Coordinates of C-alpha atoms in Angstrom, one line a residue:
M1 CA 221.2 218.0 146.3
S2 CA 223.1 215.6 148.5
E3 CA 225.6 214.8 145.7
Q4 CA 226.2 218.5 145.2
A5 CA 226.8 218.9 149.0
N6 CA 229.3 216.1 149.0
K7 CA 231.3 217.8 146.2
Q8 CA 231.2 221.2 148.0
E9 CA 234.7 222.1 149.2
L10 CA 235.4 222.7 152.9
T11 CA 235.9 226.3 153.8
G12 CA 237.3 228.3 156.7
F13 CA 238.2 226.5 159.9
H14 CA 237.3 223.0 158.7
K15 CA 239.3 223.4 155.5
Y16 CA 242.3 224.6 157.4
M17 CA 242.2 221.8 159.9
K18 CA 242.0 219.2 157.1
E19 CA 244.9 220.8 155.3
Q20 CA 247.0 220.6 158.4
N21 CA 245.9 217.0 159.1
I22 CA 244.5 217.9 162.5
E23 CA 241.8 215.4 163.6
F24 CA 240.0 215.4 166.9
S25 CA 238.7 211.8 166.9
F26 CA 238.9 208.9 169.4
N27 CA 240.9 206.9 166.8
R28 CA 243.5 209.6 166.3
I29 CA 243.9 210.8 169.9
F30 CA 243.5 207.6 171.9
I31 CA 244.0 204.6 169.7
Q32 CA 246.8 206.0 167.5
G33 CA 248.3 208.2 170.2
L34 CA 248.4 205.6 173.0
G35 CA 249.6 203.0 170.5
G36 CA 252.5 205.2 169.5
M37 CA 253.4 205.9 173.1
A38 CA 253.5 202.1 173.8
H39 CA 255.8 201.6 170.7
G40 CA 258.1 204.4 172.0
L41 CA 258.3 202.8 175.4
F42 CA 258.9 199.4 173.9
A43 CA 261.7 200.6 171.7
S44 CA 263.5 202.4 174.5
L45 CA 262.9 201.5 178.2
L46 CA 261.5 198.0 177.7
I47 CA 264.3 196.8 175.4
G48 CA 266.8 198.6 177.6
T49 CA 265.5 196.8 180.7
I50 CA 265.8 193.4 179.0
L51 CA 269.3 194.1 177.7
G52 CA 270.3 195.4 181.1
T53 CA 269.1 192.2 182.8
I54 CA 271.0 190.1 180.2
G55 CA 274.1 192.2 181.0
Q56 CA 273.9 191.3 184.7
F57 CA 274.6 187.7 183.7
T58 CA 277.1 188.5 181.0
P59 CA 280.7 188.8 182.2
G60 CA 283.3 191.2 180.9
A61 CA 283.1 194.0 178.4
V62 CA 279.8 192.7 176.8
G63 CA 278.0 192.9 180.2
T64 CA 279.3 196.4 180.8
F65 CA 278.2 197.5 177.3
L66 CA 274.7 196.1 177.8
A67 CA 274.4 197.9 181.1
E68 CA 275.5 201.1 179.4
V69 CA 272.9 200.7 176.7
S70 CA 270.2 200.1 179.3
A71 CA 271.1 203.4 181.1
Y72 CA 270.9 205.3 177.8
T73 CA 267.4 203.9 177.0
Q74 CA 266.2 205.1 180.4
E75 CA 267.4 208.6 179.7
I76 CA 265.9 208.8 176.3
Q77 CA 262.5 207.1 176.9
G78 CA 260.6 210.4 177.1
A79 CA 261.9 211.5 173.7
A80 CA 261.2 208.1 172.2
M81 CA 257.6 208.1 173.5
A82 CA 256.9 211.7 172.2
M83 CA 258.3 211.1 168.8
A84 CA 256.4 207.8 168.5
I85 CA 253.2 209.5 169.4
A86 CA 253.9 212.2 166.8
Y87 CA 254.7 209.5 164.2
A88 CA 251.5 207.6 165.0
M89 CA 249.5 210.8 164.7
K90 CA 251.0 211.5 161.3
A91 CA 252.8 214.7 162.2
D92 CA 255.0 216.4 159.6
P93 CA 258.8 215.9 159.9
Y94 CA 259.7 219.2 161.7
V95 CA 257.0 218.6 164.3
L96 CA 258.1 215.0 164.8
Y97 CA 261.7 215.8 165.3
S98 CA 260.9 218.7 167.7
L99 CA 259.0 216.3 169.9
A100 CA 262.3 214.8 171.1
T101 CA 262.9 217.9 173.3
V102 CA 259.3 218.1 174.4
G103 CA 259.2 214.4 175.4
L104 CA 262.5 214.6 177.3
V105 CA 261.3 217.6 179.4
A106 CA 257.8 216.2 180.0
N107 CA 259.1 212.9 181.2
K108 CA 261.6 214.6 183.5
L109 CA 259.0 217.0 185.0
G110 CA 256.4 214.2 185.3
A111 CA 258.8 212.2 187.5
A112 CA 257.4 208.7 188.2
G113 CA 254.2 209.5 186.3
G114 CA 256.3 210.7 183.3
P115 CA 254.7 208.4 180.6
L116 CA 251.2 209.8 181.2
A117 CA 252.6 213.4 181.3
V118 CA 254.5 212.8 178.0
Y119 CA 251.2 211.7 176.3
F120 CA 249.2 214.7 177.2
V121 CA 252.0 217.2 176.7
S122 CA 252.8 215.7 173.3
L123 CA 249.2 216.1 172.2
I124 CA 249.4 219.8 172.9
A125 CA 252.8 220.2 171.2
I126 CA 251.7 218.2 168.1
L127 CA 248.6 220.3 167.8
A128 CA 250.6 223.6 168.0
G129 CA 253.2 222.3 165.5
K130 CA 250.6 221.1 163.0
L131 CA 248.8 224.5 163.1
V132 CA 251.8 226.3 161.7
S133 CA 253.5 223.5 159.8
K134 CA 254.3 224.4 156.1
R135 CA 252.5 227.7 156.4
T136 CA 255.5 230.0 156.1
P137 CA 258.6 230.3 153.8
I138 CA 260.7 229.7 156.9
D139 CA 259.0 226.5 158.1
L140 CA 262.4 225.1 159.2
I141 CA 262.5 227.8 161.9
I142 CA 258.8 228.5 162.7
T143 CA 257.5 224.9 163.1
P144 CA 260.3 223.6 165.5
T145 CA 260.2 226.9 167.5
V146 CA 256.4 226.8 168.0
T147 CA 256.4 223.0 168.7
I148 CA 259.2 223.1 171.2
C149 CA 258.2 226.3 173.0
V150 CA 254.6 225.4 173.4
G151 CA 255.5 221.8 174.4
V152 CA 258.1 222.9 177.0
L153 CA 255.6 225.5 178.4
A154 CA 252.9 222.9 178.6
A155 CA 255.3 220.5 180.3
N156 CA 256.1 223.1 182.9
L157 CA 252.5 223.8 183.6
I158 CA 250.8 220.4 183.5
A159 CA 253.5 217.6 183.6
P160 CA 254.0 217.8 187.4
P161 CA 250.3 217.6 188.3
I162 CA 249.6 214.9 185.7
G163 CA 252.6 212.9 186.9
S164 CA 251.4 213.2 190.5
F165 CA 247.9 212.1 189.6
A166 CA 249.2 209.1 187.7
V167 CA 251.3 208.1 190.6
W168 CA 248.4 208.6 193.0
L169 CA 246.0 206.6 190.9
G170 CA 248.5 203.8 190.4
T171 CA 249.4 203.7 194.1
I172 CA 245.7 203.5 195.0
I173 CA 245.2 200.5 192.6
M174 CA 248.3 198.8 193.9
W175 CA 247.4 199.5 197.6
A176 CA 243.8 198.2 197.0
T177 CA 245.2 195.0 195.4
N178 CA 247.5 194.4 198.4
Q179 CA 244.5 194.9 200.7
Q180 CA 242.0 192.9 198.7
P181 CA 244.0 190.6 196.5
F182 CA 241.0 188.4 195.6
L183 CA 238.6 191.1 194.5
M184 CA 241.2 193.4 192.9
G185 CA 242.9 190.4 191.3
I186 CA 239.6 189.8 189.4
L187 CA 239.0 193.5 188.6
V188 CA 242.5 194.3 187.4
S189 CA 242.9 191.1 185.5
V190 CA 239.6 191.4 183.6
I191 CA 239.8 195.2 182.9
V192 CA 243.4 195.3 181.7
G193 CA 242.9 192.1 179.7
I194 CA 239.9 193.6 177.9
I195 CA 241.7 196.8 177.2
L196 CA 244.6 194.8 175.7
T197 CA 242.3 193.2 173.1
L198 CA 240.5 196.5 172.3
P199 CA 242.4 198.9 170.0
I200 CA 243.7 200.8 173.0
S201 CA 247.2 200.4 174.4
S202 CA 247.0 198.5 177.7
A203 CA 250.8 198.7 177.8
A204 CA 250.7 202.5 177.7
I205 CA 248.1 202.7 180.4
C206 CA 250.0 200.3 182.7
A207 CA 253.2 202.3 182.0
G208 CA 251.4 205.6 182.7
L209 CA 250.1 204.3 186.0
G210 CA 253.4 202.7 187.0
L211 CA 251.5 199.4 187.6
V212 CA 253.8 196.9 189.4
G213 CA 253.7 194.5 192.3
L214 CA 250.6 192.4 192.9
A215 CA 248.5 194.7 190.7
G216 CA 251.1 194.3 187.9
G217 CA 250.9 190.5 188.3
A218 CA 247.1 190.6 188.0
A219 CA 247.4 192.7 184.9
V220 CA 249.9 190.2 183.4
A221 CA 247.4 187.4 184.2
G222 CA 244.6 189.2 182.4
C223 CA 246.6 190.0 179.3
C224 CA 248.0 186.5 179.0
A225 CA 244.4 185.1 179.5
Q226 CA 243.2 187.2 176.5
M227 CA 246.1 186.4 174.2
V228 CA 246.7 182.7 175.0
G229 CA 243.0 182.2 175.5
F230 CA 242.0 183.6 172.1
A231 CA 244.8 181.8 170.4
V232 CA 243.6 178.4 171.8
C233 CA 239.9 179.1 171.3
S234 CA 240.4 180.0 167.7
Y235 CA 242.8 177.1 166.9
R236 CA 240.1 175.1 164.9
E237 CA 239.7 178.0 162.5
N238 CA 243.1 179.6 162.4
K239 CA 245.5 176.6 163.1
L240 CA 249.2 177.3 163.8
N241 CA 249.2 180.7 162.0
G242 CA 246.5 182.0 164.5
L243 CA 248.2 180.3 167.4
A244 CA 251.4 182.3 166.8
S245 CA 249.9 185.6 165.5
I246 CA 247.3 185.9 168.3
G247 CA 249.3 184.2 171.1
L248 CA 252.6 185.9 170.5
G249 CA 251.4 189.0 168.5
T250 CA 248.1 190.5 169.5
S251 CA 244.5 189.5 170.2
M252 CA 243.4 192.7 168.5
L253 CA 243.3 190.5 165.3
L254 CA 239.9 189.2 166.5
V255 CA 238.3 192.6 167.2
P256 CA 236.1 192.3 164.0
N257 CA 234.9 188.9 165.1
L258 CA 234.1 190.3 168.6
L259 CA 232.2 193.2 167.3
K260 CA 230.0 190.9 165.3
K261 CA 229.5 188.4 168.1
P262 CA 230.5 189.7 171.6
I263 CA 229.8 186.4 173.2
L264 CA 233.1 185.2 171.8
W265 CA 234.8 187.3 174.5
I266 CA 233.5 185.1 177.3
P267 CA 236.1 182.3 177.4
P268 CA 239.3 184.4 177.8
T269 CA 237.5 187.0 180.0
L270 CA 236.1 184.4 182.3
T271 CA 239.6 182.8 182.3
A272 CA 241.1 186.2 183.4
A273 CA 238.6 186.4 186.2
I274 CA 239.9 183.0 187.4
T275 CA 243.6 183.4 186.9
G276 CA 243.7 187.0 188.3
P277 CA 243.0 186.0 191.9
I278 CA 245.0 182.8 191.6
A279 CA 248.0 185.0 190.6
T280 CA 247.5 187.4 193.5
C281 CA 246.3 185.1 196.3
L282 CA 247.9 181.7 195.6
F283 CA 251.2 182.5 193.9
S284 CA 251.6 186.1 195.0
L285 CA 252.8 186.8 191.4
R286 CA 254.4 190.2 191.2
M287 CA 255.4 192.0 188.1
N288 CA 258.3 194.3 189.1
G289 CA 259.9 194.8 185.8
A290 CA 259.2 197.9 183.6
P291 CA 255.5 198.8 184.2
I292 CA 254.9 198.6 180.5
S293 CA 255.4 194.8 180.8
S294 CA 252.2 194.6 182.9
G295 CA 250.1 195.4 179.9
M296 CA 251.9 193.3 177.2
G297 CA 250.8 189.8 178.0
T298 CA 252.5 187.2 175.8
S299 CA 253.2 189.7 173.0
G300 CA 256.8 188.9 172.3
I301 CA 256.8 187.1 175.7
V302 CA 257.2 190.6 177.2
G303 CA 254.9 189.9 180.2
P304 CA 256.7 186.8 181.4
I305 CA 260.1 188.4 180.7
G306 CA 259.0 191.4 182.8
V307 CA 258.1 189.1 185.7
V308 CA 261.6 187.4 185.5
T309 CA 263.5 190.7 185.2
G310 CA 261.5 192.1 188.1
W311 CA 262.6 189.2 190.3
L312 CA 266.3 189.8 189.5
N313 CA 266.4 193.5 189.0
P314 CA 263.3 195.4 190.1
S315 CA 262.5 198.5 188.0
E316 CA 262.7 202.0 189.5
A317 CA 258.9 202.1 189.8
A318 CA 258.9 198.8 191.8
V319 CA 261.7 199.9 194.1
K320 CA 259.7 203.0 195.0
M321 CA 256.9 200.8 196.0
G322 CA 259.2 198.9 198.4
E323 CA 259.8 195.9 196.1
V324 CA 263.2 194.2 196.3
A325 CA 265.1 191.7 194.2
L326 CA 264.7 188.0 195.0
T327 CA 266.0 184.6 194.1
P328 CA 263.0 182.9 192.5
G329 CA 262.1 179.5 193.9
A330 CA 260.3 176.6 192.3
M331 CA 256.8 178.0 193.3
D332 CA 257.6 181.3 191.7
W333 CA 258.5 179.6 188.4
I334 CA 255.5 177.3 188.5
G335 CA 253.2 180.2 189.3
M336 CA 254.5 182.3 186.4
I337 CA 254.3 179.4 183.9
L338 CA 250.8 178.4 185.0
I339 CA 249.4 181.9 185.1
C340 CA 251.0 183.1 181.8
F341 CA 250.6 180.0 179.7
V342 CA 249.1 176.8 181.0
L343 CA 245.9 177.9 182.8
P344 CA 244.9 180.4 180.1
A345 CA 245.2 177.7 177.5
I346 CA 243.3 175.0 179.5
L347 CA 240.6 177.1 180.9
S348 CA 239.8 179.0 177.7
W349 CA 239.7 175.8 175.7
V350 CA 237.4 174.1 178.2
I351 CA 235.0 177.1 178.3
S352 CA 235.0 177.5 174.5
E353 CA 234.4 173.8 173.9
F354 CA 231.4 173.9 176.3
M355 CA 230.1 176.9 174.4
R356 CA 230.6 175.2 171.1
K357 CA 228.6 172.2 172.3
K358 CA 225.8 174.5 173.4
G359 CA 225.8 176.1 170.0
W360 CA 226.7 179.5 171.4
I361 CA 230.0 179.4 169.3
E362 CA 229.9 178.1 165.8
F363 CA 232.8 177.0 163.6
G364 CA 234.1 180.0 161.7
D365 CA 233.2 182.6 164.4
Y366 CA 236.9 182.9 165.4
K367 CA 238.2 182.9 161.8
M368 CA 240.6 185.8 161.3
V369 CA 239.6 188.2 158.6

């Protein structure tokens, strides 16, 4: 009977949704959607910010060209995010291409909270586009029309309040970190660091909240603690390959290990709880580059690069929070290097070795699958 039921074809609503590749799941909406949003931000605003900073120190026509490229990436970031979300959620071509207009409008209307507005508006537009995609002989006209019109309407209705909410929430977190740098240094560092290792985009969340300043510095500390920490903890099992792929790539590679044995999360998470308040209280480490950098850690060295670019050329989000450019001194550089690289490596190694001697961690527990 069960075999016969498995063979039975889907009918009605469920059949239609499957044919249109519409899936209401945590994986599709949050993991794939937020992951795509982070990729779009990385390929537009983040790269543009880095190139613009390089352009500041490059004389002549090359410097001017890099500054021009940086300006273009800021204008197009909404479209890049929306199209990346559509691609990650396996939208058909006409839906994906139409998201350029939707993302541009949502990001503009969402103002400082544009990234979060783009995410939610894109979900609505993608759903509308998928519902009609390839269902008519004039798909070339119908699908883009529905996707763009529904997306722009949704942007007008919900982008401003979503953007305002994101700004409010981010402002509260940053204000609280300034008021209570020790406690918030721990909370922000630990929470954002854990999110980075989970299959959820910490970069997209930090970008959506516009997380900069001391809170951004705590987030960088937490993300670096997870990535460098796991890379060092797992060196016995994974050698140089793991050191590079986890430390410079992503700590998500160890999620299967963590699901089997959650205690493996203790060394880098405890490290984050230590380095977070050190960053906020001792070194006053501020991440004033593009907010996405706050949630990247050492992935491509984006977190440390964001700190440096924030010193020299604060992002628009940082400027709105009253941050200004500065000439970094020796303590600034020492703090950044300690928080992003040295302390995560040393502390995580010491904690993991203690746990290995106690038998809580065994050889092979950190072996990448």
